[in-house]
Structures are given as C-alpha cells and as structure tokens.
Coordinates of C-alpha atoms in Angstrom, one line a residue:
X1 CA 71.1 185.0 56.7
X2 CA 73.2 187.6 59.0
X3 CA 76.2 189.0 61.8
X4 CA 73.6 187.8 64.4
X5 CA 72.2 184.7 62.9
X6 CA 75.2 182.8 63.0
X7 CA 76.1 184.0 66.4
X8 CA 73.2 182.2 67.6
X9 CA 73.1 179.3 66.1
X10 CA 77.8 178.8 66.7
X11 CA 77.4 179.8 70.2
X12 CA 74.8 176.3 71.4
X13 CA 77.2 173.8 70.2
X14 CA 78.1 173.0 73.7
X15 CA 77.5 170.3 76.1
X16 CA 74.8 170.2 78.2
X17 CA 73.4 173.7 76.3
X18 CA 69.7 173.2 77.2
X19 CA 69.1 174.9 73.3
X20 CA 70.7 172.0 71.4
X21 CA 70.1 168.8 71.3
X22 CA 72.4 166.8 68.6
X23 CA 70.6 163.1 67.6
X24 CA 73.0 161.3 65.0
X25 CA 76.9 161.6 64.1
X26 CA 78.4 160.1 61.4
X27 CA 81.7 159.6 60.6
X28 CA 83.7 158.7 57.5
X29 CA 87.6 157.9 56.7
X30 CA 88.5 158.3 53.3
X31 CA 91.5 157.0 51.5
X32 CA 93.5 159.5 49.5
X33 CA 95.5 156.7 48.0
X34 CA 92.2 155.1 46.5
X35 CA 89.6 158.4 47.1
X36 CA 87.7 155.2 48.3
X37 CA 85.6 155.1 51.9
X38 CA 87.6 152.8 53.9
X39 CA 85.2 152.6 56.8
X40 CA 82.2 154.0 58.2
X41 CA 80.3 155.1 61.8
X42 CA 76.9 155.9 62.9
X43 CA 75.7 155.7 66.2
X44 CA 73.1 158.3 68.9
X45 CA 75.8 161.3 69.7
X46 CA 74.6 160.5 73.5
X47 CA 76.6 157.6 72.9
X48 CA 79.8 159.7 72.1
X49 CA 82.9 159.0 75.0
X50 CA 82.3 162.7 76.5
X51 CA 86.0 163.4 76.5
X52 CA 84.9 162.9 72.3
X53 CA 81.6 165.2 72.1
X54 CA 83.3 167.9 73.8
X55 CA 85.8 167.5 70.5
X56 CA 83.8 167.2 68.4
X57 CA 81.7 170.6 69.5
X58 CA 84.7 172.6 70.2
X59 CA 85.1 171.1 66.3
X60 CA 81.8 172.4 65.8
X61 CA 81.7 176.0 66.3
X62 CA 85.4 176.4 65.4
X63 CA 83.8 175.2 61.8
X64 CA 81.5 178.2 61.9
X65 CA 83.1 181.2 63.3
X66 CA 84.5 183.8 61.2
X67 CA 83.3 186.6 59.4
X68 CA 80.4 186.2 56.4
X69 CA 82.3 186.7 53.2
X70 CA 85.0 185.5 54.4
X71 CA 85.1 182.0 56.1
X72 CA 81.2 181.7 55.9
X73 CA 78.5 181.9 52.9
X74 CA 76.1 181.4 52.1
X75 CA 75.3 180.4 49.4
X76 CA 71.5 179.3 47.3
X77 CA 71.4 176.2 45.7
X78 CA 71.3 175.9 41.8
X79 CA 67.8 175.4 40.6
X80 CA 68.2 173.4 37.1
X81 CA 71.1 171.1 39.0
X82 CA 70.4 167.1 38.2
X83 CA 70.5 165.5 41.2
X84 CA 70.3 168.5 43.2
X85 CA 71.9 168.1 46.5
X86 CA 69.7 170.0 47.6
X87 CA 66.6 166.8 47.9
X88 CA 69.4 164.6 48.8
X89 CA 69.7 166.9 52.4
X90 CA 66.2 168.2 52.5
X91 CA 65.0 164.4 53.0
X92 CA 67.5 164.2 54.9
X93 CA 66.6 166.9 57.1
X94 CA 63.1 165.2 58.1
X95 CA 63.5 162.1 57.6
X96 CA 62.5 159.5 61.1
X97 CA 64.8 156.8 60.1
X98 CA 68.7 156.9 61.0
X99 CA 69.7 154.7 58.5
X100 CA 68.1 156.8 56.0
X101 CA 70.2 159.4 56.9
X102 CA 72.5 157.7 57.1
X103 CA 72.5 156.3 53.3
X104 CA 72.0 159.7 52.0
X105 CA 74.8 162.0 53.5
X106 CA 77.4 158.6 52.2
X107 CA 75.7 159.5 48.9
X108 CA 76.9 163.3 50.0
X109 CA 80.1 161.6 50.3
X110 CA 79.7 159.9 47.5
X111 CA 79.4 162.8 45.8
X112 CA 82.8 164.7 47.1
X113 CA 84.2 161.8 46.2
X114 CA 83.5 162.6 42.8
X115 CA 86.6 164.2 40.9
X116 CA 88.6 164.5 43.2
X117 CA 92.1 164.3 44.6
X118 CA 92.6 164.6 48.5
X119 CA 96.3 165.1 49.6
X120 CA 95.4 163.4 53.1
X121 CA 93.6 161.3 55.0
X122 CA 90.6 162.5 55.6
X123 CA 87.4 162.0 57.6
X124 CA 84.0 163.7 56.5
X125 CA 81.7 164.2 59.8
X126 CA 77.6 164.3 59.8
X127 CA 75.3 165.5 63.0
X128 CA 72.0 165.9 62.8
X129 CA 70.0 168.1 65.5
X130 CA 67.8 170.8 66.5
X131 CA 68.4 173.7 67.8
X132 CA 65.8 176.2 69.5
X133 CA 65.1 179.8 69.3
X134 CA 62.8 182.1 71.0
X135 CA 59.5 183.1 68.7
X136 CA 60.0 187.0 70.4
X137 CA 62.3 188.6 72.1
X138 CA 62.6 189.3 75.3
X139 CA 61.0 191.6 77.3
X140 CA 62.4 192.7 79.9
X141 CA 58.8 194.5 81.1
X142 CA 56.7 191.3 80.0
X143 CA 56.1 188.9 83.1
X144 CA 56.3 186.3 80.7
X145 CA 60.3 185.0 79.8
X146 CA 61.3 184.9 75.6
X147 CA 61.8 181.1 76.4
X148 CA 57.6 180.6 77.1
X149 CA 57.4 180.3 73.4
X150 CA 60.6 178.4 71.8
X151 CA 60.4 176.4 67.9
X152 CA 62.1 174.2 67.5
X153 CA 64.9 173.8 63.4
X154 CA 66.3 170.8 62.9
X155 CA 69.5 170.9 61.4
X156 CA 72.7 169.0 59.6
X157 CA 75.9 170.1 60.1
X158 CA 79.4 168.3 57.9
X159 CA 82.9 169.2 58.7
X160 CA 85.3 167.5 56.8
X161 CA 88.8 166.9 58.5
X162 CA 92.3 166.1 56.7
X163 CA 94.3 163.6 59.5
X164 CA 98.2 164.0 60.0
X165 CA 100.4 160.7 60.9
X166 CA 101.9 160.9 64.5
X167 CA 106.1 162.1 65.3
X168 CA 107.8 159.5 66.0
X169 CA 109.1 159.8 69.6
X170 CA 112.0 158.2 71.7
X171 CA 110.4 157.3 76.1
X172 CA 111.0 155.8 78.2
X173 CA 110.2 153.5 80.2
X174 CA 109.3 153.4 84.1
X175 CA 109.5 149.5 84.6
X176 CA 112.4 148.8 82.3
X177 CA 114.9 151.6 83.6
X178 CA 115.1 152.2 79.1
X179 CA 114.8 154.1 77.0
X180 CA 112.3 153.4 73.7
X181 CA 111.9 154.0 69.9
X182 CA 108.1 155.0 70.4
X183 CA 106.1 154.7 66.5
X184 CA 102.0 154.6 66.2
X185 CA 100.3 154.9 62.9
X186 CA 97.4 155.6 63.5
X187 CA 96.5 159.3 62.2
X188 CA 95.1 162.3 64.6
X189 CA 91.9 163.8 63.3
X190 CA 92.7 167.4 62.9
X191 CA 89.5 168.3 64.9
X192 CA 90.9 171.4 65.5
X193 CA 90.8 173.3 62.2
X194 CA 88.4 172.1 60.2
X195 CA 89.4 172.5 56.0
X196 CA 85.3 173.4 54.9
X197 CA 81.9 172.4 55.4
X198 CA 78.6 173.5 56.1
X199 CA 75.8 174.2 57.6
X200 CA 72.0 173.2 56.6
X201 CA 69.6 174.5 56.4
X202 CA 70.5 178.3 56.3
X203 CA 68.4 180.5 58.1
X204 CA 66.4 184.4 57.3
X205 CA 64.9 186.3 59.2
X206 CA 64.8 184.0 61.9
X207 CA 63.6 181.5 60.6
X208 CA 64.8 178.1 58.8
X209 CA 65.3 178.2 54.7
X210 CA 65.2 175.4 53.0
X211 CA 67.0 176.8 49.9
X212 CA 70.5 177.9 51.1
X213 CA 72.6 176.5 52.9
X214 CA 75.7 178.0 54.9
X215 CA 78.7 176.8 53.5
X216 CA 81.9 177.2 55.6
X217 CA 85.3 177.9 54.6
X218 CA 88.7 176.9 56.5
X219 CA 90.8 179.6 55.4
X220 CA 89.5 183.7 54.5
X221 CA 89.0 183.7 51.1
X222 CA 89.7 180.8 50.1
X223 CA 86.1 178.7 49.4
X224 CA 86.1 175.5 47.3
X225 CA 84.1 176.5 44.4
X226 CA 83.7 173.2 43.0
X227 CA 82.7 171.4 46.9
X228 CA 80.1 174.5 46.4
X229 CA 79.5 174.3 43.1
X230 CA 79.7 170.5 42.4
X231 CA 78.7 168.5 46.2
X232 CA 75.7 171.5 47.5
X233 CA 74.8 171.8 43.6
X234 CA 74.7 176.0 44.6
X235 CA 75.4 179.4 43.3
X236 CA 78.8 181.2 43.0
X237 CA 80.1 183.3 45.9
X238 CA 81.9 186.0 45.6
X239 CA 84.3 186.6 49.0
X240 CA 85.1 189.7 50.5
X241 CA 88.2 189.7 49.4
X242 CA 87.0 190.1 46.1
X243 CA 84.8 192.4 46.1
X244 CA 87.0 195.1 47.8
X245 CA 88.8 194.3 44.6
X246 CA 85.5 194.8 42.5
X247 CA 85.0 198.6 44.2
X248 CA 88.6 199.1 43.8
X249 CA 88.0 198.7 40.2
X250 CA 84.9 200.4 40.1
X251 CA 86.0 203.8 41.1
X252 CA 89.4 203.4 39.7
X253 CA 87.0 203.0 36.1
X254 CA 85.0 206.7 37.1
X255 CA 87.9 208.7 39.0
X256 CA 91.1 207.4 37.9
X257 CA 94.3 205.9 38.5
X258 CA 95.3 207.6 41.4
X259 CA 93.0 209.5 44.5
X260 CA 94.7 211.9 47.6
X261 CA 94.7 210.3 50.8
X262 CA 91.7 212.8 52.3
X263 CA 89.3 211.5 49.5
X264 CA 90.1 208.1 50.1
X265 CA 89.3 208.5 53.4
X266 CA 86.2 210.3 53.1
X267 CA 84.9 207.2 51.1
X268 CA 85.7 205.3 54.1
X269 CA 84.4 206.9 56.3
X270 CA 80.4 207.7 54.3
X271 CA 80.7 203.6 53.8
X272 CA 81.7 203.5 58.1
X273 CA 78.3 205.5 58.5
X274 CA 76.1 204.0 55.9
X275 CA 77.2 200.1 58.5
X276 CA 76.7 201.7 61.7
X277 CA 73.1 203.4 61.2
X278 CA 72.0 200.8 59.2
X279 CA 68.6 199.4 60.9
X280 CA 68.0 196.4 59.3
X281 CA 69.1 192.9 60.2
X282 CA 70.6 192.5 56.7
X283 CA 74.1 194.2 56.5
X284 CA 73.6 196.9 53.7
X285 CA 74.8 197.2 50.7
X286 CA 75.1 199.8 47.7
X287 CA 74.5 199.7 44.7
X288 CA 75.7 201.6 41.3
X289 CA 73.7 204.9 43.3
X290 CA 75.4 204.2 46.6
X291 CA 78.6 204.7 44.8
X292 CA 78.1 208.1 43.3
X293 CA 76.2 209.8 45.8
X294 CA 79.3 208.5 48.3
X295 CA 81.7 209.4 45.8
X296 CA 80.6 212.9 44.7
X297 CA 80.0 213.7 49.0
X298 CA 84.0 212.8 48.9
X299 CA 85.0 215.2 46.5
X300 CA 85.8 213.0 43.3
X301 CA 84.1 215.6 40.9
X302 CA 82.4 215.0 37.0
X303 CA 80.5 212.5 38.0
X304 CA 77.3 211.3 36.9
X305 CA 75.1 208.8 37.3
X306 CA 75.4 206.9 33.9
X307 CA 78.7 207.1 34.2
X308 CA 78.8 205.4 37.7
X309 CA 76.1 202.5 36.0
X310 CA 79.0 202.2 33.3
X311 CA 81.8 200.8 35.5
X312 CA 79.6 198.4 37.3
X313 CA 78.1 197.2 33.5
X314 CA 82.4 197.5 32.5
X315 CA 83.5 195.7 36.2
X316 CA 80.9 193.1 37.1
X317 CA 78.7 193.1 33.3
X318 CA 75.3 193.5 35.9
X319 CA 74.7 198.3 36.0
X320 CA 72.7 196.8 39.5
X321 CA 75.2 194.4 41.1
X322 CA 75.4 195.6 45.1
X323 CA 78.1 195.3 46.7
X324 CA 78.1 194.4 50.5
X325 CA 79.4 197.1 52.2
X326 CA 81.1 195.9 55.0
X327 CA 83.1 193.9 52.6
X328 CA 84.1 196.9 50.1
X329 CA 85.5 198.7 53.8
X330 CA 88.7 197.8 55.6
X331 CA 88.0 197.4 59.8
X332 CA 87.9 201.0 59.9
X333 CA 89.2 201.5 63.5
X334 CA 92.2 199.1 63.2
X335 CA 95.5 199.3 61.1
X336 CA 93.9 197.7 58.8
X337 CA 95.5 199.7 55.8
X338 CA 99.0 199.3 54.2
X339 CA 101.4 201.4 52.5
X340 CA 104.1 200.3 51.1
X341 CA 107.3 202.0 49.9
X342 CA 110.5 200.4 49.6
X343 CA 112.1 202.2 52.9
X344 CA 108.9 201.2 55.0
X345 CA 105.8 199.4 55.4
X346 CA 103.3 201.8 57.3
X347 CA 99.8 201.0 58.7
X348 CA 97.3 203.4 58.9
X349 CA 92.9 203.0 60.1
X350 CA 91.2 203.9 57.7
X351 CA 89.3 206.8 60.4
X352 CA 93.8 208.1 60.3
X353 CA 93.8 207.7 56.4
X354 CA 92.7 211.6 56.1
X355 CA 96.3 212.4 57.6
X356 CA 98.5 210.7 55.0
X357 CA 99.6 212.4 52.0
X358 CA 102.3 211.9 49.8
X359 CA 103.5 215.2 48.8
X360 CA 106.4 216.2 46.9
X361 CA 109.9 217.8 48.5
X362 CA 112.4 219.0 46.5
X363 CA 112.0 216.4 43.5
X364 CA 111.6 213.6 45.8
X365 CA 108.0 211.8 46.6
X366 CA 107.1 211.8 50.3
X367 CA 104.8 209.9 52.4
X368 CA 104.6 213.1 54.9
X369 CA 102.1 211.4 57.6
X370 CA 100.3 214.4 60.0
X371 CA 101.0 213.3 64.1
X372 CA 99.8 215.1 67.7
X373 CA 103.0 213.7 69.2
X374 CA 106.5 213.0 69.0
X375 CA 108.1 210.6 67.4
X376 CA 110.1 208.1 68.5
X377 CA 112.6 205.8 67.2
X378 CA 114.1 202.9 69.3
X379 CA 113.5 205.2 72.8
X380 CA 115.2 208.5 70.6
X381 CA 113.2 211.4 70.1
X382 CA 113.0 212.5 66.1
X383 CA 114.0 216.0 66.2
X384 CA 111.5 218.3 64.3
X385 CA 112.7 220.2 61.1
X386 CA 110.5 223.6 59.9
X387 CA 110.9 222.2 56.3

C-alpha cells in the first residue's frame, strides 16, 4: 500500500461523498474496571443523526492520517495463527447479514479484551461499507470520463477511542438568577484522537488485498505490537524510527563511529535522489548493494560488497533485508537534523548539512557553520572575526 492509495481512501470519508457508502456502524463500550463489554449497539449508518455522522467521519479521517511507517503500517497476516483474525474479517467482509457481521466484530472485541487492561473506559467503533475507484487513470484527451468505469471495494474500518470525564463547572441560571454547581457524569468519547484501529482489506496496485491489513497507530512510531500480534494476528512491523536506527548501525559497522558532516550530507543527498527519481508505485527500498553504492559515492573508503553484506547480517540478521528509503533519511527540506551540544541545539536540514563542520580551534572543538549572510542575534548583527 502506498501513500497515494492511502490518500485516495482517506479523502472519501466525508458526508455525501458519491464514491463512499457506509452501511452499518457498531459501537462497543468497554468498562476499564472489569475489561468487559458494558453495552453495544448496531444500526444503519444512514439512520445516525447527521451531527453524529460528521463526528464519526472526522474520526475515521483522523485515524487514516499520517505517514506510512510512522502512524500507518501495512502488515501481513500470519500464516500459522490459531483462530486467525484474517478469516473472521473476511467473513465479516462478505456476509450480507448485518447480525452476522455484528457477531463477528464482537468476537474480535473479545480478542481485544484478552490479556489487556484498559486505563480508561474505551469505545470500539466498527463500520462496514464500500468505496469506489476508477478502473483506469483519467485521460483528458479521451471523451470518456474516468468515472465511466468504477469498481467497488468493500471494507471494514475499526477505531479504538478512549473516554474522559467532563470537568466540573460553575453555571449561572438566568431563570432562577443563581449560581449552580454543575456535575456531568457522562464521559466524553474522544473521537478527535483515536488511540488505534485498522482498515481492512489493504490495497496492492489499486486492488483490495485480503492478505494484508492497514494498522493505524494514534502516535507516531508507537504501534501497539500486542494488538498487531494477538488481535490482528499479523506479522511484526518495523517503524520508520527503528529503520533509521538500523541504517545508522549498518553505516557504523562499515564506516566506523565517526563521519564528517560533508560525507553524511552526501549520503542523505544520494538517498533523496533515489526517492525523487523513483518511477514505481511502490516506495523505493535499499538493499546492501544500494547502501554500498551510496556510501562509496559519498567518499567512504575501503568499502566492499562483502563488508556491507556482513553488516546487514550483523545488525538485522538478514543480509537480504531491504530498508525503506524514506525511513532512513530525515525530512530533506526542513530543519529535521538536531545537533545537540552543551551550549546550544542547532537545527539544520539534510541538504544544508554540508555547510556544517566540527573543527579544532586552539585545542577546542567548535562547530563551524558557513553562512551567506550576517548573523543577527536579538536585533544585533554579529561582528565578523578573522581566525
């Protein structure tokens, strides 16, 4: 599943969209004290009050918002799982009976409750529906529109949301002309901040892929591995943050602990070039041969294919492991690199890292930054010293 496919699905989730139909919605309320289902209700989505529909649509869009590898993770179902969720979800996808779908989703909630203690009362929301995609790309020169041929994709979406108690307030009663202490015991369901969830089935080459599911995390680089493994019965996922650490360890294995800023800048520029020139739908990946080529082009000496291959084997125990190019590089055009010192924290972009050096001046280590203009501090232009 790529960024473009996720964006297409996400933008459908708004009211009255002609490329989206939501059939049913199931809400399940879980009590934190007992970790049991306190209440559930299932109804056609069309019968839900429009104000509630808007809240739900906002929740679903929020759930599907984020970068792949950071908040969104396409995971493959395990082949040898007992009572696999893959079968349960597929049955829920193809059944034409709302009651059967409801019972299947309640079985999934039971899997969520096993070995899990919720810190707050929690609401699990399921919807089922279908979205539409054109069977071919738009052609401005053709007489026919891309919407002449549409294909329906059935789906199940799940959102897990915690609750919070409303604050105690002081009210003024206009009729009685008195101040009143107001306590509302009904909890608020935090639809604007989903904890986690999933979208099934995933998408591969614009086609539904029932062997994969898109897991959605509420926080970047913090997927719930227990949920992925025990609830979804899916394979372990690696976050972008973890892949960046893997890449750093591999580079250290082959190039040593120390790199000058210029070399590191060349490495990042090379990776950025790989991403920018990629012509495939799938995001580019880097294997040990790609890493060897990038490091060699950046000036790292005494490098061999065998040395990089051994580094992959040492760090990830798999010489054929492939790193997502977008995961191992900080955001290229923003000040995404932090240089932390006891005196100051300096933020630079990968493309400007080449202007930064660590130098020895009179026996002291100093950070030297090449600039094109005068530096201004608190309205004062710094005087230029000649070293």
